[in-house]
Amino acid sequence: MNLVAFLLLFVLMPLTARAELKPVDLRCEYMVNPIGLDSPNPRLSWRLESTERGQQQTAYRIVVTSDRQPVWDSGKIDSSESLHIPYGGPQLRSGQRCVWKVRVWDKDGRQSSFSGQAAWEMGLLAPEDWHGQWIGASKDKEYHPAPLLRKTFAVDRRGIKRARAYICGLGYYELYLNGRKVGDHVLDPGYTRYDRRALYAAYDVTANLKQGQNAVGVTLGAGWYNEHTRAVWYFDRAPWRAAPKLLFELRIEYDNGTSETVVSDDQWRVSDGPIRFDSIYGGETYDALYEKPDWDTADYHDGAWLHAMAVDPPGGRIVAQQMPPIRVDRIIKPAKLTEPKPGVFIFDMGQNFAGWAELAVSGPAGKQVNLRYGERLNNDGTLDTREIAMHQVKTDPPQPFQTDHYILKGKGLERWHARFCYHGYQYVEVTGFPGKPATDSLRGLFIHSDIAPIGEFACSNPLLNKIWEAGRWSYLSNLESIPTDCPHREKNGWTGDAHLACEQGLFNFAGAPVYTKWINDLGDEQRPAGELPGIVPTSGWGYEWGNGPAWDSAYLLIPWYVYVYCGDADILKSHYEGMKRYVDYLTSKSKDGINALGLNDWAPWKTETPADVTSTGYYYRDTQIVAKTAELLGKSEDAGKYNDQAKRIREAFNRQFYHADSGSYGSGSQT
């Protein structure tokens, strides 16, 4: 066939045979087929694919059904938008499952086929939708063994249509049904200001149930809810601090339209378990001699267990955890094993990261193996933890810090890792090991909020590639349901660190849901006058020192970055009043447009930039963002007010700091 004939054939080809613009990768609130949402109007998004160059969407139509019945049909909407389209149908109810699909029209007006189906499911939308009680094993926040809680119940497995478990276990929990862990979340739920907001997760447990008697079991860890290791940030004095507690609801729907629930109440049974101590800062002690085999199965006899006690709720709102949970990312094998002193073994993981070390050991019952974690070695090859332990309060006897203990049960090869804490490390010091370990006696588990990678970088320069890769490791190791400053010494949500890393994060990862959650945490910590602390969440520390515009601006910069990079204006809308209140607070603390609050240039190399330069610069940027957000939200009066104010701050900054003779500002320092 010659070229002319081929082109003629293409022109005459029926339109239906041409490549179609396709909607793919359907998502709801950033997630694939999520369950347990409490957004009243969940937002829907999709990507577009076509083999034709220059194609674009000109219209869309979304169709939503529930139980195979029509719920909402958007009709044809003329729009190029494919991100964050809010559901526009009737009010949704707790537990309602919705199935949706979308079709689009291309630039030539051609209609696509409908996409494949996707789904979302609502969570428990109101306090009265929870039918259980908050329960626990003890009200003593100084009692350290992690409690086990269990309950048996009967199920007619043959007629189950759907079963969902909703759980908030504070500080952390692991959920089991019939002897198996439910889901792959770790360090759940995400860290919050618990007396203002606590998160719950939802699980599809239809396949976990069986005909006849079933058992549900929950292990509770202290987490940030009951941090008892004393440090300079005073989390041992946190206003929310209390003993671990549980709120649980299992909803079972049957094919015949009936349903039943299993809820947390004082009929549950409780006992101590093998986790004898757990602390975010201190580490974990696990005594395998306290294990209770099959404790989470229906056949286990719990007659010696006590009844659970009803306890006070944490005090805050119970809301859905609408973000990816923390999960195990990968397994890391040691690069090197040394013995700098007799019986002291150092495992070099070859990489700095956050997570656990998993021990593989055989030995006599009662033998204790100790694991201590750090980033550096002394000159003699032993572990150096001086820098990362410096902010822990000195006590007698000394508090454990970044240290795990495992006590063997003496039955073959035993594998173990901590569950209710995590460590930042490259090196693990192992002592008390029976005999001499091999490199496969220990491996690392890298954990972080499970956000998907969306950006890559590579070039011909090995150093730049290494810097980029190191940045990714550091970013993920510091994303543990909040953005942190370091995964070892502090684990704090320093606001300055978070906003400086945000753009890097959004270029590389789909992290908007984690940022949305954490900005809610900032809103929970803002005082009525507008002040923000330097760390979020906080026990109350950080309002008097450690904050200021260069740090606090995370509350405005991160929502703006999420809007710019992800097209998501909801986070700006939700926090507009708080953002405005913060800028008004800065105005009240400024003189003639100059602000000198808080920390200045942090960790400078050679020069320090005064706080009035940095704080006024951020004050200006914050005011700009409020003005731009007001414009975006159609608040023209506010937009004019804050645009004028930003102009005055800019003029004051130039008047105060600019040196025309040198073309520099202030002292001319870099910052």
XYZ file of C-alpha atoms in Angstrom:
671
model
C 0.000 0.000 0.000
C 1.471 3.382 -0.986
C 1.479 6.382 1.336
C -1.414 8.170 -0.384
C -3.647 5.104 -0.087
C -2.742 4.674 3.584
C -3.587 8.299 4.431
C -6.867 8.052 2.530
C -7.773 4.898 4.438
C -7.050 6.654 7.750
C -9.189 9.678 6.868
C -12.114 7.453 5.888
C -11.752 5.237 8.990
C -14.973 5.259 11.085
C -14.745 7.481 14.129
C -15.508 4.534 16.420
C -12.342 2.813 15.307
C -10.121 5.709 16.311
C -8.313 5.768 19.620
C -10.666 6.687 22.441
C -9.986 9.136 25.264
C -10.371 6.897 28.299
C -10.957 7.717 31.977
C -8.796 5.382 34.097
C -7.368 5.075 37.632
C -10.591 6.107 39.385
C -10.069 7.432 42.909
C -12.179 8.764 45.740
C -10.573 11.187 48.194
C -7.186 10.285 46.642
C -7.666 6.557 47.407
C -8.638 3.445 45.439
C -11.968 1.974 46.584
C -11.741 3.380 50.131
C -13.974 2.265 52.969
C -14.756 4.189 56.123
C -15.040 7.735 54.719
C -16.742 10.488 56.670
C -16.585 13.253 54.052
C -20.267 14.108 53.430
C -19.632 14.654 49.712
C -16.676 12.445 48.729
C -14.585 13.815 45.875
C -13.995 11.761 42.742
C -10.985 11.893 40.399
C -9.662 10.065 37.351
C -6.798 10.142 34.887
C -7.153 10.349 31.116
C -5.438 8.144 28.555
C -5.336 8.403 24.783
C -3.010 7.366 21.994
C -3.854 10.591 20.134
C -1.617 13.567 20.744
C -3.179 16.749 22.056
C -6.377 15.137 23.268
C -8.297 16.631 26.161
C -11.514 16.220 28.073
C -14.300 18.698 27.344
C -17.113 17.113 29.378
C -17.831 14.268 31.785
C -20.721 12.281 33.218
C -20.578 10.458 36.578
C -23.082 7.741 37.487
C -23.370 6.447 41.080
C -25.393 3.481 42.324
C -25.900 1.903 45.734
C -27.202 -1.660 46.165
C -27.686 -1.623 42.381
C -30.120 1.278 42.629
C -29.464 4.690 41.004
C -28.244 7.299 43.485
C -26.796 10.144 41.418
C -26.307 10.901 37.741
C -24.419 14.116 37.144
C -25.590 14.287 33.530
C -23.233 15.687 30.951
C -21.128 18.432 32.559
C -19.113 20.632 30.215
C -15.764 20.748 31.992
C -12.124 19.804 31.534
C -11.886 19.076 35.262
C -11.102 15.511 36.326
C -9.887 16.145 39.869
C -11.835 16.367 43.126
C -15.362 16.398 41.659
C -17.706 16.334 44.692
C -20.493 13.788 44.869
C -23.717 15.714 44.309
C -26.456 13.234 45.152
C -28.699 12.663 48.181
C -27.224 12.655 51.680
C -25.223 9.503 52.338
C -25.749 7.322 55.402
C -23.309 5.507 57.666
C -21.891 2.361 56.094
C -23.430 3.077 52.688
C -21.513 1.550 49.776
C -21.521 3.452 46.487
C -20.343 2.190 43.090
C -19.427 4.732 40.422
C -18.230 5.043 36.879
C -17.499 7.923 34.535
C -17.439 8.668 30.832
C -15.870 11.665 29.107
C -16.083 13.631 25.877
C -12.918 14.559 23.988
C -11.942 17.777 22.213
C -13.851 16.702 19.103
C -17.018 15.994 21.066
C -16.639 12.226 20.884
C -18.103 10.296 23.813
C -16.048 7.601 25.490
C -17.262 4.304 26.826
C -17.916 4.195 30.548
C -14.897 3.463 32.689
C -14.632 0.358 34.786
C -16.417 0.526 38.122
C -14.923 1.847 41.320
C -16.421 2.154 44.790
C -16.335 3.961 48.072
C -17.967 3.234 51.390
C -18.996 5.573 54.139
C -17.842 5.129 57.707
C -19.679 5.965 60.927
C -20.795 9.533 60.373
C -22.161 10.591 63.752
C -21.364 9.827 67.413
C -24.677 8.009 67.793
C -23.653 5.586 65.030
C -21.151 4.067 67.476
C -22.955 1.610 69.734
C -20.071 0.406 71.881
C -18.343 1.741 74.972
C -14.784 2.825 75.480
C -13.165 -0.015 77.413
C -9.759 -0.838 78.843
C -7.893 -3.149 81.170
C -6.804 -0.491 83.654
C -7.149 3.200 84.383
C -3.592 3.365 85.698
C -1.471 5.130 83.086
C 1.692 3.953 84.861
C 0.786 0.258 84.427
C 2.920 -0.782 81.471
C 2.036 -4.281 80.162
C 0.111 -3.999 76.902
C -3.396 -5.397 77.468
C -5.074 -8.134 75.455
C -8.844 -7.785 74.979
C -11.125 -10.458 73.498
C -14.735 -11.434 72.904
C -16.474 -14.436 71.320
C -19.644 -14.269 69.235
C -21.694 -16.494 66.930
C -22.215 -15.974 63.189
C -24.354 -17.634 60.511
C -21.564 -17.519 57.940
C -23.676 -18.907 55.076
C -25.811 -15.792 54.748
C -23.260 -13.000 55.202
C -23.485 -10.225 52.647
C -20.923 -7.878 54.146
C -18.991 -7.415 57.410
C -17.090 -4.309 58.482
C -14.962 -3.654 61.557
C -14.514 -0.095 62.844
C -11.836 0.453 65.465
C -10.139 3.209 67.425
C -7.505 1.745 69.746
C -5.399 4.259 71.658
C -2.482 4.776 71.559
C -1.937 1.924 69.025
C -3.756 -1.332 68.350
C -3.527 -4.616 66.510
C -6.846 -6.254 65.571
C -7.287 -10.025 65.231
C -10.191 -12.191 64.114
C -10.107 -15.938 64.596
C -6.378 -16.078 65.147
C -5.263 -13.865 62.270
C -4.280 -10.210 62.205
C -6.742 -8.034 60.313
C -5.156 -5.780 57.694
C -1.549 -4.709 57.258
C -1.599 -1.374 59.094
C 1.105 -0.751 61.696
C 1.289 1.967 64.361
C -2.415 2.594 63.844
C -4.235 4.919 64.320
C -2.372 8.029 63.203
C -1.005 10.377 65.864
C -3.307 13.292 66.772
C -4.197 15.682 69.571
C -6.350 12.936 71.114
C -8.470 15.127 73.368
C -9.586 17.031 70.251
C -9.468 14.415 67.492
C -8.889 10.654 67.385
C -8.862 8.526 64.238
C -10.588 5.250 63.524
C -9.966 2.728 60.745
C -12.447 0.536 58.871
C -11.779 -2.981 57.555
C -13.636 -5.376 55.283
C -13.679 -8.522 57.435
C -16.266 -10.528 55.484
C -13.733 -13.256 54.682
C -12.381 -13.332 58.258
C -15.593 -14.680 59.772
C -16.571 -18.349 59.939
C -19.680 -20.393 60.589
C -20.478 -20.725 64.296
C -18.317 -19.319 67.085
C -15.863 -16.523 66.282
C -13.438 -14.489 68.376
C -12.172 -10.931 68.105
C -8.958 -9.917 69.841
C -7.219 -6.573 70.246
C -3.776 -5.742 71.625
C -3.337 -2.139 72.765
C -0.085 -0.178 72.906
C 0.679 3.050 74.741
C 1.844 5.037 71.709
C 1.697 8.821 71.894
C -1.529 8.532 73.902
C 0.334 7.353 76.993
C 3.953 8.385 76.446
C 5.605 7.786 79.817
C 9.272 8.285 78.848
C 10.255 11.706 80.131
C 11.770 14.183 77.677
C 12.048 17.944 77.297
C 8.807 18.134 75.268
C 6.765 16.915 78.275
C 4.572 14.328 76.576
C 4.483 12.526 79.911
C 2.407 15.536 81.036
C 0.169 15.702 77.943
C -3.395 16.765 78.827
C -4.813 13.756 76.960
C -2.560 11.179 78.601
C -4.382 8.076 79.896
C -4.122 4.287 79.920
C -4.750 2.497 76.590
C -8.382 2.130 75.565
C -10.566 0.708 72.812
C -13.719 1.596 70.885
C -14.848 -1.168 68.518
C -17.827 -2.017 66.345
C -18.300 -4.987 64.020
C -21.301 -4.717 61.691
C -22.526 -7.850 59.948
C -25.156 -7.631 57.189
C -26.970 -10.753 55.989
C -28.448 -11.562 52.594
C -31.964 -11.592 54.050
C -31.704 -7.906 55.018
C -31.046 -8.429 58.720
C -27.937 -7.306 60.553
C -26.169 -7.546 63.887
C -23.346 -5.798 65.684
C -20.549 -6.809 68.023
C -19.346 -3.874 70.097
C -16.864 -3.059 72.834
C -18.420 -3.277 76.297
C -17.699 -4.583 79.783
C -18.469 -8.138 78.677
C -15.126 -8.314 76.907
C -12.326 -10.115 78.733
C -8.878 -8.662 79.428
C -5.452 -9.922 80.444
C -1.792 -8.969 80.310
C 0.164 -10.145 77.298
C 3.813 -10.659 76.381
C 4.479 -6.958 75.655
C 5.581 -5.914 79.118
C 6.629 -2.370 78.231
C 6.262 -0.148 75.199
C 7.212 3.481 74.710
C 7.567 5.651 71.628
C 10.910 6.940 72.880
C 11.995 4.111 75.138
C 11.381 1.015 73.028
C 9.658 -2.279 73.719
C 10.137 -5.267 76.032
C 8.592 -8.561 74.932
C 8.614 -11.589 77.228
C 7.660 -14.630 75.158
C 7.073 -16.595 78.377
C 3.873 -14.534 78.801
C 2.487 -15.552 75.418
C -1.026 -16.993 75.451
C -1.240 -19.262 72.403
C -4.516 -18.985 70.463
C -5.795 -16.227 72.771
C -7.581 -14.634 69.807
C -9.519 -17.773 68.781
C -12.966 -18.995 69.805
C -11.561 -22.218 71.341
C -9.399 -20.392 73.890
C -10.626 -20.653 77.488
C -10.602 -17.182 79.077
C -12.212 -18.074 82.420
C -9.223 -16.683 84.340
C -9.355 -13.363 82.485
C -10.976 -10.300 84.044
C -13.872 -8.346 82.641
C -12.975 -5.174 80.772
C -13.831 -1.906 82.466
C -15.722 1.002 80.973
C -13.439 4.033 80.770
C -13.748 7.683 79.828
C -13.501 8.553 76.128
C -10.397 10.487 75.024
C -12.458 13.665 74.743
C -12.084 14.561 71.088
C -14.061 13.897 67.935
C -13.790 10.376 66.479
C -13.135 10.803 62.756
C -12.145 8.573 59.866
C -8.486 8.022 59.065
C -8.738 9.238 55.456
C -5.115 8.713 54.540
C -2.824 5.797 53.729
C -1.807 3.963 56.913
C 1.754 3.217 57.992
C 2.891 -0.068 56.462
C 6.083 -2.086 56.127
C 7.745 -0.873 52.921
C 10.594 -3.357 52.536
C 12.974 -5.720 54.282
C 16.608 -4.617 54.614
C 19.382 -7.140 55.136
C 22.502 -6.173 57.123
C 25.506 -5.097 55.092
C 28.019 -5.945 57.826
C 28.334 -7.608 61.232
C 31.135 -6.802 63.698
C 32.021 -7.606 67.309
C 33.880 -4.535 68.695
C 33.824 -6.009 72.213
C 33.258 -9.558 73.413
C 29.529 -10.285 73.308
C 28.707 -6.882 71.770
C 27.598 -7.274 68.158
C 26.978 -4.390 65.730
C 24.715 -4.939 62.725
C 25.334 -2.311 60.053
C 22.203 -2.118 57.896
C 24.032 -0.145 55.206
C 21.224 2.427 55.197
C 19.696 4.886 57.645
C 15.919 4.436 57.957
C 12.939 4.256 60.339
C 11.376 1.059 61.566
C 12.262 -2.065 63.496
C 14.892 -4.746 63.633
C 13.462 -8.253 63.432
C 15.384 -10.779 65.497
C 15.807 -14.466 64.634
C 17.179 -16.384 67.609
C 17.253 -19.783 69.300
C 18.183 -20.290 72.921
C 17.082 -21.242 76.409
C 13.830 -20.028 77.921
C 14.244 -16.783 79.862
C 17.353 -15.638 77.981
C 17.154 -11.879 77.280
C 18.480 -10.353 74.050
C 18.925 -6.578 73.933
C 18.721 -4.399 70.815
C 19.916 -0.802 70.940
C 19.599 1.483 67.923
C 21.667 4.399 66.632
C 23.009 6.323 63.654
C 26.701 6.537 64.489
C 29.595 4.476 65.763
C 32.377 5.474 68.126
C 35.982 5.191 66.975
C 36.187 1.739 68.555
C 33.193 0.513 66.533
C 30.707 0.576 69.425
C 27.345 2.334 69.179
C 27.259 6.110 69.737
C 23.851 7.413 70.891
C 24.939 10.578 72.693
C 23.349 13.020 70.269
C 20.036 11.226 69.886
C 19.575 10.657 73.631
C 20.512 14.164 74.756
C 16.948 15.461 75.216
C 15.733 12.582 77.387
C 15.385 13.413 81.072
C 18.121 11.803 83.206
C 16.572 9.503 85.819
C 17.770 6.975 88.368
C 17.662 4.245 87.231
C 18.184 5.513 83.673
C 15.232 5.380 81.293
C 15.553 3.064 78.306
C 15.891 4.892 75.015
C 15.656 3.367 71.523
C 16.159 -0.033 73.147
C 14.200 -3.261 72.699
C 14.387 -6.390 74.826
C 13.284 -9.870 73.806
C 12.995 -12.702 76.341
C 13.024 -16.136 74.754
C 10.468 -18.892 75.341
C 13.052 -21.523 74.402
C 11.144 -23.308 71.624
C 13.095 -23.535 68.367
C 13.740 -20.553 66.114
C 11.965 -17.468 67.435
C 11.305 -14.403 65.274
C 10.282 -11.091 66.803
C 10.135 -7.355 66.208
C 8.632 -4.482 68.193
C 5.083 -3.405 67.349
C 4.174 -0.269 69.280
C 7.260 1.896 68.825
C 9.733 2.588 66.027
C 13.363 3.614 65.770
C 15.587 5.659 63.496
C 18.863 3.872 62.868
C 21.555 2.413 60.673
C 23.245 0.377 63.397
C 21.796 -2.128 65.865
C 23.815 -3.157 68.905
C 22.869 -6.676 70.016
C 23.893 -8.022 73.422
C 22.820 -11.089 75.329
C 22.599 -13.140 72.147
C 23.004 -16.871 72.885
C 26.172 -17.802 71.048
C 27.292 -15.717 68.078
C 24.783 -14.268 65.617
C 25.111 -14.469 61.846
C 24.120 -11.713 59.442
C 20.743 -13.430 58.912
C 20.022 -13.281 62.672
C 18.615 -9.800 62.173
C 16.912 -7.861 59.410
C 15.416 -4.388 59.165
C 11.787 -3.500 58.443
C 11.385 -0.053 56.877
C 8.051 1.574 57.805
C 6.348 4.837 56.827
C 2.995 6.245 55.774
C 2.283 4.259 52.632
C 2.117 7.046 50.072
C 2.633 6.052 46.444
C 5.710 7.284 44.522
C 4.719 9.541 41.630
C 7.983 11.230 40.644
C 11.429 10.002 39.670
C 14.738 11.671 38.928
C 17.912 10.410 37.295
C 20.819 12.099 35.573
C 24.384 11.385 34.491
C 25.849 12.774 37.734
C 26.146 10.024 40.414
C 26.370 12.581 43.227
C 23.071 14.244 42.295
C 21.415 10.850 42.001
C 22.712 9.947 45.455
C 21.452 13.227 46.946
C 18.003 12.639 45.453
C 17.890 9.064 46.745
C 19.059 10.123 50.225
C 16.365 12.793 50.246
C 13.687 10.193 49.521
C 14.885 7.908 52.324
C 14.936 10.832 54.740
C 11.508 12.074 53.668
C 9.823 8.676 54.053
C 11.555 7.898 57.354
C 10.073 11.144 58.648
C 6.515 10.447 57.500
C 4.922 8.392 60.257
C 1.299 9.658 60.094
C 2.749 13.152 60.653
C 5.773 14.791 59.011
C 8.551 14.661 61.605
C 11.972 16.183 62.090
C 13.802 12.938 62.898
C 12.741 9.340 63.543
C 14.974 8.743 66.578
C 15.612 11.577 69.022
C 12.350 13.523 68.778
C 9.799 12.147 66.304
C 8.167 15.591 66.602
C 6.062 17.342 63.986
C 8.270 20.405 63.687
C 6.367 22.825 61.490
C 9.419 24.398 59.856
C 10.867 21.045 58.802
C 7.485 20.024 57.394
C 6.902 22.983 55.111
C 10.494 23.019 53.852
C 10.159 19.367 52.787
C 6.621 19.635 51.435
C 7.359 20.541 47.824
C 9.994 17.814 47.607
C 7.384 15.409 48.949
C 4.644 16.430 46.520
C 7.019 16.169 43.547
C 7.949 12.621 44.543
C 4.955 11.125 46.369
C 1.153 11.230 46.531
C 1.205 12.651 50.049
C -1.705 15.113 50.000
C -3.970 13.028 52.306
C -1.272 12.906 55.012
C -0.746 16.660 54.763
C -4.507 17.242 54.901
C -4.679 15.218 58.115
C -1.712 17.052 59.649
C -3.061 20.495 58.770
C -6.180 19.464 60.709
C -3.810 18.775 63.606
C -2.443 22.321 63.307
C -5.973 23.672 63.364
C -6.620 21.660 66.532
C -3.574 23.241 68.200
C -4.242 26.862 67.215
C -5.160 29.044 70.164
C -8.114 31.459 69.947
C -5.805 34.461 69.489
C -4.084 32.724 66.553
C -0.853 31.387 68.098
C 0.601 28.119 66.858
C 3.241 25.902 68.517
C 6.518 24.862 66.915
C 5.626 21.144 67.119
C 2.282 19.572 66.217
C 0.786 17.702 67.987
C 2.089 19.150 71.233
C 1.642 18.505 74.929
C 1.537 22.281 75.355
C 5.242 22.835 74.675
C 6.297 25.123 71.833
C 4.078 28.188 72.118
C 6.690 30.177 74.021
C 9.815 28.923 72.215
C 10.409 27.019 68.997
C 7.807 28.746 66.870
C 7.423 32.032 64.995
C 6.469 32.822 61.381
C 9.287 30.819 59.791
C 7.875 27.711 61.493
C 4.171 28.492 61.908
C 3.809 29.313 58.215
C 3.405 25.588 57.606
C -0.268 26.234 58.389
C -0.521 28.400 55.276
C 2.261 27.187 52.998
C 1.338 23.492 53.003
C -2.339 24.042 52.102
C -1.168 26.369 49.347
C 1.290 23.770 48.027
C -1.434 21.082 48.080
C -3.616 23.417 46.026
C -0.850 24.276 43.550
C 0.485 20.733 43.091
C -2.722 18.714 43.509
C -5.503 21.084 42.446
C -7.138 20.642 45.854
C -8.744 23.829 47.150
C -10.731 22.151 49.932
C -7.828 22.304 52.372
C -7.644 26.093 51.864
C -11.389 26.440 52.271
C -11.440 24.316 55.438
C -8.695 26.329 57.136
C -9.267 29.786 55.713
C -10.566 31.261 58.974
C -7.637 29.803 60.930
C -5.133 31.089 58.369
C -6.677 34.538 58.523
C -6.643 34.435 62.321
C -2.924 33.612 62.259
C -2.065 36.535 59.989
C -4.136 38.841 62.186
C -2.174 37.544 65.174
C 1.116 38.381 63.416
C -0.225 41.846 62.649
C -0.981 42.378 66.344
C 2.630 41.444 67.145
C 4.230 43.638 64.458
C 5.374 47.242 64.533
C 5.272 49.378 61.397
C 5.009 46.236 59.252
C 8.069 44.529 60.812
C 7.748 41.269 62.745
C 10.527 39.769 64.904
C 8.737 36.844 66.568
C 10.270 33.447 67.150
C 13.304 31.601 65.878
C 15.515 33.069 63.202
C 17.810 31.285 60.754
C 18.163 27.773 62.197
C 21.386 25.752 62.061
C 23.290 28.359 60.038
C 26.568 27.487 58.369
C 28.616 30.622 58.969
C 26.204 33.512 59.357
C 22.973 34.125 61.240
C 20.104 36.116 59.781
C 18.174 38.179 62.361
C 14.631 37.119 63.188
C 13.136 40.408 61.996
C 14.323 39.616 58.449
C 13.088 36.037 58.330
C 9.899 36.605 60.324
C 8.855 39.641 58.307
C 9.523 37.741 55.089
C 7.229 34.918 56.176
C 4.671 37.406 57.504
C 4.545 38.891 54.006
C 4.196 35.479 52.352
C 1.450 34.408 54.761
C -0.492 37.583 54.071
C -0.147 36.961 50.338
C -1.556 33.446 50.728
C -4.565 34.677 52.699
C -5.218 37.271 49.963
C -4.909 34.674 47.187
C -7.131 32.230 49.079
C -9.739 34.935 49.594
C -9.723 35.578 45.839
C -10.074 31.859 45.162
C -13.033 31.580 47.543
C -14.744 34.675 46.160
C -14.205 36.776 49.288
C -13.407 40.018 47.495
C -13.453 42.273 50.575
C -10.918 40.083 52.378
C -8.829 39.812 49.213
C -8.562 43.573 48.957
C -7.757 43.960 52.652
C -4.940 41.417 52.700
C -3.510 42.448 49.317
C -3.203 45.983 50.661
C -1.639 44.679 53.850
C 0.888 42.579 51.910
C 1.840 45.673 49.935
C 2.463 47.621 53.156
C 4.605 44.796 54.584
C 6.672 44.674 51.374
C 7.246 48.421 51.505
C 8.226 48.230 55.191
C 10.614 45.332 54.496
C 12.382 47.220 51.721
C 12.481 50.409 53.741
C 13.928 48.668 56.797
C 16.363 46.176 55.288
C 17.317 47.074 51.712
C 20.750 48.640 51.060
C 20.774 50.239 47.630
C 24.547 50.709 47.631
C 25.223 46.954 47.952
C 21.998 45.587 46.507
C 21.569 43.397 49.585
C 19.194 43.059 52.505
C 19.991 43.161 56.225
C 23.512 41.940 56.858
C 23.710 40.344 53.425
C 23.700 36.877 54.991
C 22.435 33.761 53.319
C 19.498 31.998 54.980
